[in-house]
Short mmCIF file of C-alpha atoms in Angstrom, two decimals:
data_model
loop_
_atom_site.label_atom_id
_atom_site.label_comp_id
_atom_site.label_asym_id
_atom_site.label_seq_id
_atom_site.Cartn_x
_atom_site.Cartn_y
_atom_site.Cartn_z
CA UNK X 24 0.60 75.72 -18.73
CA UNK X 25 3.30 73.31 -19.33
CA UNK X 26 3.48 70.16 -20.66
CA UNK X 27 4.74 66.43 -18.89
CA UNK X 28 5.09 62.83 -19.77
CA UNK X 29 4.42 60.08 -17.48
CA UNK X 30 4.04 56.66 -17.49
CA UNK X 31 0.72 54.70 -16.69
CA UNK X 32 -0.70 55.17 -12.75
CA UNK X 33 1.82 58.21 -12.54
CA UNK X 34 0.39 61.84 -11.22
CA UNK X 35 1.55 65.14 -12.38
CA UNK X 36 2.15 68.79 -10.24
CA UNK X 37 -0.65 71.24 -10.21
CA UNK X 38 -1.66 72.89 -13.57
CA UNK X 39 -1.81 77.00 -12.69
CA UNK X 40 -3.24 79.85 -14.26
CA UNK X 41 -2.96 83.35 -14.05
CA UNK X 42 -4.29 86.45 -15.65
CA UNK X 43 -4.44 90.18 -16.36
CA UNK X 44 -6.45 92.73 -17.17
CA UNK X 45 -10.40 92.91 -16.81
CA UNK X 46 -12.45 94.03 -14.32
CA UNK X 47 -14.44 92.21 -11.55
CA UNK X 48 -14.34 88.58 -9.91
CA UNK X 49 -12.95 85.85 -12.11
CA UNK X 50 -14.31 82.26 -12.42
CA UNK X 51 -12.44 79.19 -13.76
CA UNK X 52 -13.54 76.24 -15.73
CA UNK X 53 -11.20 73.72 -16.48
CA UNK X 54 -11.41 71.33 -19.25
CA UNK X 55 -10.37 67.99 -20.49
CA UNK X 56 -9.71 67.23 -24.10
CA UNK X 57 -8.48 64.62 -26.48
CA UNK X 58 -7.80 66.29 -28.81
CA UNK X 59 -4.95 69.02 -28.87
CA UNK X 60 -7.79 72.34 -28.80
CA UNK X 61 -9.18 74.60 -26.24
CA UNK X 62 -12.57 74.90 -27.42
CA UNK X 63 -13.54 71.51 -27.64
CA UNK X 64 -13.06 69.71 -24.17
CA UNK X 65 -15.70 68.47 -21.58
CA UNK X 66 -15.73 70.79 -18.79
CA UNK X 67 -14.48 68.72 -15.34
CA UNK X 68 -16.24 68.89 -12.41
CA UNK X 69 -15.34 70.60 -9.54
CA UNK X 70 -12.43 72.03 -11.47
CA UNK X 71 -13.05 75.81 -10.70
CA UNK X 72 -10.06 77.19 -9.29
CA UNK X 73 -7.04 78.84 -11.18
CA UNK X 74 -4.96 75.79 -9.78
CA UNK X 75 -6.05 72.48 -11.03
CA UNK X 76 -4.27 68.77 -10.45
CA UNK X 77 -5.33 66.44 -12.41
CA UNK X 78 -6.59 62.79 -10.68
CA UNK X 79 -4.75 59.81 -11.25
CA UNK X 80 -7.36 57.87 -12.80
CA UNK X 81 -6.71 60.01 -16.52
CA UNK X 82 -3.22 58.14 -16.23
CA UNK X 83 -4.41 55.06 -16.03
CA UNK X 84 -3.75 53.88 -20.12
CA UNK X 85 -1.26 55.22 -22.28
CA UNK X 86 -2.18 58.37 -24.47
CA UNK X 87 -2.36 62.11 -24.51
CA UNK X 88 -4.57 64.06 -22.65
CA UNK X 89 -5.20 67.52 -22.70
CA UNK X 90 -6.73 70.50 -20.14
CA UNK X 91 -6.82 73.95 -20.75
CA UNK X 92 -9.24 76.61 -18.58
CA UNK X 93 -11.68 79.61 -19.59
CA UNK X 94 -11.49 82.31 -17.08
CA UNK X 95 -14.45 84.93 -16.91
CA UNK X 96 -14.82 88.08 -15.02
CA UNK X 97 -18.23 89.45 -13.98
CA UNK X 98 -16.99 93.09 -14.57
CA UNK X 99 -19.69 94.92 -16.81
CA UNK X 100 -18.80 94.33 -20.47
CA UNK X 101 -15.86 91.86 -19.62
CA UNK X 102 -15.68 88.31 -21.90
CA UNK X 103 -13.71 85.40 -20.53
CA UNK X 104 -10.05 84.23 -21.87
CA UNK X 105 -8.84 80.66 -22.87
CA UNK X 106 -5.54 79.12 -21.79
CA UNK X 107 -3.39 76.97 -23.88
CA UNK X 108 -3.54 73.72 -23.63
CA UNK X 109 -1.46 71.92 -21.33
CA UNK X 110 -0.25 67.93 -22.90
CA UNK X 111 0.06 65.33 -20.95
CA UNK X 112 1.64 62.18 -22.29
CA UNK X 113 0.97 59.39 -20.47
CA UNK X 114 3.93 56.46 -21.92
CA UNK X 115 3.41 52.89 -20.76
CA UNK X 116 5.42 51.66 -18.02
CA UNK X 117 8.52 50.00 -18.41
CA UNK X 118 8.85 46.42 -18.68
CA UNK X 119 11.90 43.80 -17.51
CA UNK X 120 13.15 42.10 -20.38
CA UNK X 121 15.71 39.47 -18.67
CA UNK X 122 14.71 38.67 -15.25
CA UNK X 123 17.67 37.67 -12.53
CA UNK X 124 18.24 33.52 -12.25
CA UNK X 125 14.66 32.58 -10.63
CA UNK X 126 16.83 30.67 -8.12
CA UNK X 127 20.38 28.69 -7.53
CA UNK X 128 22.00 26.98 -4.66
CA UNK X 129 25.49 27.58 -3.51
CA UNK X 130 27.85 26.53 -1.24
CA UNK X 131 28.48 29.13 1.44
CA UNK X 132 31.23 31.76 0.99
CA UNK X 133 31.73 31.06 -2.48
CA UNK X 134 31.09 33.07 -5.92
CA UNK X 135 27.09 32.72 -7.07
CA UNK X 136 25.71 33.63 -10.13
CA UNK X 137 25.69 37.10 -10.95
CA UNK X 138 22.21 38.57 -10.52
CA UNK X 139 21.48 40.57 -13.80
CA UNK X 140 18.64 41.87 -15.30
CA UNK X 141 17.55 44.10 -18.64
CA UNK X 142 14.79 46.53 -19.00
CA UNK X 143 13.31 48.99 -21.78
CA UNK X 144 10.44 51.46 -22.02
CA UNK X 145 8.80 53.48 -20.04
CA UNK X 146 10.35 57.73 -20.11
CA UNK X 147 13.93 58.88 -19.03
CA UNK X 148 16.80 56.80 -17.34
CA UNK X 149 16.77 54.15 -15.47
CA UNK X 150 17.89 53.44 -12.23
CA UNK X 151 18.33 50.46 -10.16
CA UNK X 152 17.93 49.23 -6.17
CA UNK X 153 18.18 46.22 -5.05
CA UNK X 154 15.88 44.72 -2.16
CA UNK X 155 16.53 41.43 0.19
CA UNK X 156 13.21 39.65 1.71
CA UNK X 157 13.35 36.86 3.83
CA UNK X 158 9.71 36.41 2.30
CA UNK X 159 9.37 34.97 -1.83
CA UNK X 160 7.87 38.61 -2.74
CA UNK X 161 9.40 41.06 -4.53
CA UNK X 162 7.70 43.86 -1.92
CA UNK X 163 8.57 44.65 1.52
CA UNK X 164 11.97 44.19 1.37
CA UNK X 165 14.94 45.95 2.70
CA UNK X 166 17.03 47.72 0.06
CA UNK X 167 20.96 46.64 -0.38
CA UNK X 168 23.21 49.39 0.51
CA UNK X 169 25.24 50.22 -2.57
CA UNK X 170 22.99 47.72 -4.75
CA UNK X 171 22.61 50.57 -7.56
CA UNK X 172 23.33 48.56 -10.75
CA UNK X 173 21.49 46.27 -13.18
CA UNK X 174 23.61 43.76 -11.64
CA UNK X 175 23.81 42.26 -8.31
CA UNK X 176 26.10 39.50 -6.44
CA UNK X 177 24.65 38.13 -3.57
CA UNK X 178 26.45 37.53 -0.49
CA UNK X 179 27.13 33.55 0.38
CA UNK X 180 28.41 34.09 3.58
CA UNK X 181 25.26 32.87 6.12
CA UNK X 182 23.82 29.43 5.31
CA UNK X 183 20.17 29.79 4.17
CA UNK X 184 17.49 31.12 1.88
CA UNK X 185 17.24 35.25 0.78
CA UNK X 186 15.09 36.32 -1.89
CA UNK X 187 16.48 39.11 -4.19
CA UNK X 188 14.16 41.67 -6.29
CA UNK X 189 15.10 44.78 -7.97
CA UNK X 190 12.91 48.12 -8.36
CA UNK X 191 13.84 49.61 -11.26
CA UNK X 192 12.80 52.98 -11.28
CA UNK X 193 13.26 56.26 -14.09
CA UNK X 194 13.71 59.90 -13.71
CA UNK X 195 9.30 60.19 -15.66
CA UNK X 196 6.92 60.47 -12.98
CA UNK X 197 5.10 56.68 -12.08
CA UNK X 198 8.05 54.78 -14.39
CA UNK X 199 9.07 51.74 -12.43
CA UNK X 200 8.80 47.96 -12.19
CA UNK X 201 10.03 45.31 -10.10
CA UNK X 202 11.52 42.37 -11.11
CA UNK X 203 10.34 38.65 -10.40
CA UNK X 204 12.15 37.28 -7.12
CA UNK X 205 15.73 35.50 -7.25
CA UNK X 206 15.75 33.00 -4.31
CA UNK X 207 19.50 32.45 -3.42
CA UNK X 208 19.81 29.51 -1.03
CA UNK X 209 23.46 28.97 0.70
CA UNK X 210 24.12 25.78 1.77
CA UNK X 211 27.13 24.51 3.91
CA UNK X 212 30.35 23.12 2.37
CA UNK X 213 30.33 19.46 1.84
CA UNK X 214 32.34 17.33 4.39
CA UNK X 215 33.29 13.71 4.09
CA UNK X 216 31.42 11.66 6.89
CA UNK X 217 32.55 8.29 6.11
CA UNK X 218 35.76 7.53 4.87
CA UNK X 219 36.78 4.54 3.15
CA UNK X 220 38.69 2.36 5.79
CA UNK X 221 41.68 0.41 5.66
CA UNK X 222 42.13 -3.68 5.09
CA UNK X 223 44.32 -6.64 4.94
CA UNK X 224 43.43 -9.38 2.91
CA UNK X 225 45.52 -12.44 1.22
CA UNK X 226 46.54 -12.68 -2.34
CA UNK X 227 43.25 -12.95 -4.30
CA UNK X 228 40.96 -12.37 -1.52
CA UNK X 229 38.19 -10.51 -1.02
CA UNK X 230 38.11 -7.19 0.46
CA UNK X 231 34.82 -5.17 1.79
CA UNK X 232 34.60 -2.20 -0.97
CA UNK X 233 35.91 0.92 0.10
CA UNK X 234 33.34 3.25 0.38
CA UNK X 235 32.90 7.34 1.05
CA UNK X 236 29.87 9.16 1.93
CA UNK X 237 29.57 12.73 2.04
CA UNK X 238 26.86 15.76 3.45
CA UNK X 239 26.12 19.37 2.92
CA UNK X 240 26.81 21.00 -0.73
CA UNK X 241 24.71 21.00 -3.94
CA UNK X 242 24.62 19.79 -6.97
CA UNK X 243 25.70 16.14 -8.44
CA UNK X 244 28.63 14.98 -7.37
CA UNK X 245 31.34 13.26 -9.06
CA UNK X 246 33.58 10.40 -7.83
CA UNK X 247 37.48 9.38 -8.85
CA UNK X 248 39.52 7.29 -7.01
CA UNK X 249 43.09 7.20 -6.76
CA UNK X 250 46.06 4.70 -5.77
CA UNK X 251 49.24 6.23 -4.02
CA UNK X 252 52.24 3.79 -3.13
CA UNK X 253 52.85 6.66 -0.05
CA UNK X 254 50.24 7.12 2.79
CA UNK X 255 49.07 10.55 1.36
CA UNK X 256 45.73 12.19 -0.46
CA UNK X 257 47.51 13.76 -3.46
CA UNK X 258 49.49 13.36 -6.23
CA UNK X 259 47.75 9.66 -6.48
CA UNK X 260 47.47 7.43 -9.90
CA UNK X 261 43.99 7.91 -11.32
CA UNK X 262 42.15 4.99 -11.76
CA UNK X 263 40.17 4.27 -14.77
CA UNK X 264 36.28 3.81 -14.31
CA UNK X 265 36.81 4.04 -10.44
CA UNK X 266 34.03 6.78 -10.71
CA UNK X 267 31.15 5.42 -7.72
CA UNK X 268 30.86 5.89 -4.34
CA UNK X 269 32.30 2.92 -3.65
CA UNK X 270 35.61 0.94 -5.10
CA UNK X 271 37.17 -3.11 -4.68
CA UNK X 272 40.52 -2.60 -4.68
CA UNK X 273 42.16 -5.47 -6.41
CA UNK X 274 43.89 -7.95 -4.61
CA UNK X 275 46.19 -10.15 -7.34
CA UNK X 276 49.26 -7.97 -6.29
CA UNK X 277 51.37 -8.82 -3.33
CA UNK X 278 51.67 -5.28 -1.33
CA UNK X 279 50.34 -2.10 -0.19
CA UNK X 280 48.37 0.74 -1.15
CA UNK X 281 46.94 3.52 -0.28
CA UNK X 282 43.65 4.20 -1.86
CA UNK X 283 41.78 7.66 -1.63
CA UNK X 284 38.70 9.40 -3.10
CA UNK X 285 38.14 12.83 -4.39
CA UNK X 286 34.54 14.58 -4.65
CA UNK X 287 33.86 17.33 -7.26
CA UNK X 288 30.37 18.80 -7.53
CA UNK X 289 28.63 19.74 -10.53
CA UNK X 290 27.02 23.32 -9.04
CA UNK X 291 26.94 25.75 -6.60
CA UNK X 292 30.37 26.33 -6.59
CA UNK X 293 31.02 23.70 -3.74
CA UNK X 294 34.96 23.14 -3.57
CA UNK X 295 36.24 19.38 -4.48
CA UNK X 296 36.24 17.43 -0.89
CA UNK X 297 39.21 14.84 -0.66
CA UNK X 298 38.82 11.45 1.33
CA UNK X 299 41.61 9.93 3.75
CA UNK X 300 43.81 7.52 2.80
CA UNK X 301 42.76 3.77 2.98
CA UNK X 302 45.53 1.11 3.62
CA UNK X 303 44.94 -2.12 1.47
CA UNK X 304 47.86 -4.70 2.28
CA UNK X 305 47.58 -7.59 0.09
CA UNK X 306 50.06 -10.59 1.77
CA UNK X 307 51.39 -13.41 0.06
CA UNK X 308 49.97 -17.05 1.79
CA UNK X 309 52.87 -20.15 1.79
CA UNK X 310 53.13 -21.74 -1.39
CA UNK X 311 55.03 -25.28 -0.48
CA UNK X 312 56.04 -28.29 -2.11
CA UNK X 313 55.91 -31.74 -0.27
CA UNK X 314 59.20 -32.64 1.57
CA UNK X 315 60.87 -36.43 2.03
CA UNK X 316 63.26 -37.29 4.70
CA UNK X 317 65.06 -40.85 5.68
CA UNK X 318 66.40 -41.25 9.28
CA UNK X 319 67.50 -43.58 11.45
CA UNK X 320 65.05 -45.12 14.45
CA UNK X 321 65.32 -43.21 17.61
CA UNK X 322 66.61 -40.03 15.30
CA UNK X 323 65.36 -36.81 14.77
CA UNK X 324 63.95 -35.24 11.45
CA UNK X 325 63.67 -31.64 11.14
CA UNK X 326 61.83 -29.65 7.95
CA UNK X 327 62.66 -26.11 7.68
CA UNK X 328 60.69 -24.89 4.40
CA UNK X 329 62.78 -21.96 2.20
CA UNK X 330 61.97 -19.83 -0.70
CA UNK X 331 63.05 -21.21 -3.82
CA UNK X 332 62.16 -21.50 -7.45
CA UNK X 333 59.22 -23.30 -6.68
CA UNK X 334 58.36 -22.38 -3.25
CA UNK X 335 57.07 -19.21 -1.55
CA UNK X 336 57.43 -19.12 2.41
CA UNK X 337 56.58 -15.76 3.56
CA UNK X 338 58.75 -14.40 6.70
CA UNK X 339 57.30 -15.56 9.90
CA UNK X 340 55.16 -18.47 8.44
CA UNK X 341 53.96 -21.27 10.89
CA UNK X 342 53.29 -24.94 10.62
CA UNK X 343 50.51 -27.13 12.26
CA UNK X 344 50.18 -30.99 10.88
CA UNK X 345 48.13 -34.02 11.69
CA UNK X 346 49.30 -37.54 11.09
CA UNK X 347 47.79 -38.77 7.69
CA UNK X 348 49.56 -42.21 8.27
CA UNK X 349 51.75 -44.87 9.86
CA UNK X 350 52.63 -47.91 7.89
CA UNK X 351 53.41 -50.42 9.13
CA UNK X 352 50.36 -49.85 11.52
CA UNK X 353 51.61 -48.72 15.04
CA UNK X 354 54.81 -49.01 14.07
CA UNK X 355 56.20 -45.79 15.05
CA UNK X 356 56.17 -44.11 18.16
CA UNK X 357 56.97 -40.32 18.54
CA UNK X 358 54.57 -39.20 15.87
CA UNK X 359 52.02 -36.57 16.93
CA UNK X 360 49.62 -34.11 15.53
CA UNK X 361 50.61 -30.56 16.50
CA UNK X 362 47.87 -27.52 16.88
CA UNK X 363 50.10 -24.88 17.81
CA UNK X 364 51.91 -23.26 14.90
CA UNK X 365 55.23 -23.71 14.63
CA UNK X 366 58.12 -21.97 12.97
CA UNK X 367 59.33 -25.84 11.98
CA UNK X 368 58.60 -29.56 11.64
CA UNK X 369 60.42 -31.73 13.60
CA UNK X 370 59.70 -35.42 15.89
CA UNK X 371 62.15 -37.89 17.25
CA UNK X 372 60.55 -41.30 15.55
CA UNK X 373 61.42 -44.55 16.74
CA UNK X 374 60.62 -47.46 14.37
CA UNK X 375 59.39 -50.38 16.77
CA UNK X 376 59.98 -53.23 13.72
CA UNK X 377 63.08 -54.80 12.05
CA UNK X 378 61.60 -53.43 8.66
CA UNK X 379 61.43 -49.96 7.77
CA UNK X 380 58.51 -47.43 8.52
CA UNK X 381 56.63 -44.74 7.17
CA UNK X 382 54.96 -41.81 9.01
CA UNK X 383 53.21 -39.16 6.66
CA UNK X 384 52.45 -35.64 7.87
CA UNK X 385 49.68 -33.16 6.56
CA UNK X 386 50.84 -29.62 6.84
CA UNK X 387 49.05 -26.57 6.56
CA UNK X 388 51.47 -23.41 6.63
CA UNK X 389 49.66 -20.26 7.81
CA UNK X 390 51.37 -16.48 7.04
CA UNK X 391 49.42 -14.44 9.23
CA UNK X 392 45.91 -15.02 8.40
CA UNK X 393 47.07 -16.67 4.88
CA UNK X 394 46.78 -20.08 5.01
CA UNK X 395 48.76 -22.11 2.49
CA UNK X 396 47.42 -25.43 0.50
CA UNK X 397 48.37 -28.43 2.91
CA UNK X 398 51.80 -29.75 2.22
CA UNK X 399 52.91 -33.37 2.97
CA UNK X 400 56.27 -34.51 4.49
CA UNK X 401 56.78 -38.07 3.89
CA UNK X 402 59.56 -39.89 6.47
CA UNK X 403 60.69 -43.24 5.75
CA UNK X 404 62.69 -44.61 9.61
CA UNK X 405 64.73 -47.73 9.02
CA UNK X 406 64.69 -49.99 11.86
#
């Protein structure tokens, strides 16, 4: 009889005897024992055959248990014989000691975490196969091809959720366990679905915030925004504390920039996801001191406003006045209002007295869609 070691709920082969000598038909009696004796064991039922496998249910706790048989013969003046007893070692199963990451989320077709696991106990090597379920079980599933180690990468490569378990099995009869389940969810990569958009506002004016928004991916995300005197997404200026969603560009600068935002995520893997550009003009609105001209009745007077020290007329500025006074009263003809911007201020004024006159304009100067403080042109006609 030979001995084996199992581990708990594990079976072992077919215990034989044979023997020699004697005379007559033999009978068997096997026997179950403790302790490590032949004489001393309970005598099994239904064990009477010179083959004998034990049942499962002696292997159901750790220990040793022993059998051993008595064959007799009927032959006249024959005894019976004993076997040795046959050990069986029943070790308790092996246990996982590190399970793989219970779960993670990560973009598709990058690098998850590695799934890794530790075991001890149990009897003899240990070897490893890795499983797949579409199901949160760690049965049923369909073993990975190649998945041999205590390690496993899962694929990323089709969006969704696959639950990973590992049987980990060793060369004893019965020793295995399965690890808990590692749910691996693959999401898509994140893509920008608003972008920031592009403005033109006046020097100190208000701008609508840019703003980004973004789907897909995992994890928190992170916000930076950038400046860029070129209309392009990289190499930008980083700007300090411009870390939300959204960003007011400032406006105290007379130019343009282009503004963009980049997205990093905190998991998953998920690559950084860069915004396009945003075009902030800032212009300059007229900045223009009050004008005073003397002509001649019937004569012409013509203001044509210039940058100078004190005096900022941006290119392409245009003028539209009302009449703030005549003095005299109704002394001048020629003086009108004007609604339609124009690139200049100039009336033909006739001075219908034998004193002098005064007609003063209000001027607003608009740059675009800047409009300037009102300026006044004050212009004395002598009669």
């Amino acid at each position: 009889l030979d001995a084996e070691s199992i581990c708990v709920g594990g079976t072992v082969n077919a215990f034989n005897v044979e023997y020699s000598g004697g005379a007559g038909t033999a009978t068997y009696q096997w026997y179950r024992n403790s302790l490590n004796d032949n004489s001393s064991g309970s005598p099994i039922t239904g064990a009477v055959n010179a083959s004998f496998t034990p049942p499962a249910s002696d292997f159901l706790s750790p220990g040793t248990v022993y059998y051993y048989v008595i064959v007799s013969l009927n032959g006249s003046g024959c005894g019976s014989a004993t076997s040795n007893t046959a050990k069986v070692v029943v070790v308790p199963d092996p246990v996982v000691n590190s399970q793989p990451l219970d779960s993670q989320t990560v973009c598709q077709n990058t690098t998850p975490t590695t799934l890794e696991l530790t075991a001890s106990g149990g009897l003899g090597n240990f070897s490893y196969q890795w499983y797949s379920n579409t199901n949160n079980a760690n049965s049923g599933g369909n073993a990975i091809n190649g998945a041999t180690q205590n390690t496993f990468i899962p694929p990323t490569s089709v969006v969704g959720t696959i639950y990973y378990y590992c049987v980990i099995s060793q060369t004893a009869v019965g020793c295995q366990v399965n690890s808990e389940v590692a749910a691996v969810t693959v999401v898509p990569a994140p893509v920008i679905n608003q972008q920031p958009q592009s403005a033109t506002v006046c020097l100190n004016g208000t701008t609508p915030n840019l703003t980004v928004k973004y789907a897909n991916g995992t994890g928190t995300p992170s916000y930076q925004w950038y400046s860029n005197t070129i209309d392009n997404n990289t190499n930008g200026t980083l700007i300090l504390n411009a870390i939300s969603d959204s960003y007011a560009p400032p406006t105290n600068i007379v130019g343009t920039l282009y503004y963009y935002c980049i997205i990093t995520f905190s998991e998953g893997g998920c690559s950084s996801i860069v915004s396009e550009t945003a075009k902030v003009t800032v212009n300059q609105y007229p900045v223009i001191s009050d004008f005073f001209r003397e002509i001649g009745s019937g004569q012409s007077f013509m203001v044509l406003p210039v940058n100078n020290a004190t005096d900022i007329v941006p290119e392409g500025t245009l003028y539209t006045w009302t009449i703030s006074s005549i003095d005299p009263l109704n002394s001048v003809t020629g003086a009108s209002p004007q609604t339609i911007g124009q690139n200049q201020i100039s009336q033909t004024l006739t001075n219908n007295t034998n004193t002098k006159a005064t007609v003063i304009y209000d001027v607003k100067p608009v740059s675009g869609v800047c409009e300037g403080e009102i300026f006044k042109i004050t212009v004395v006609i002598f009669a």
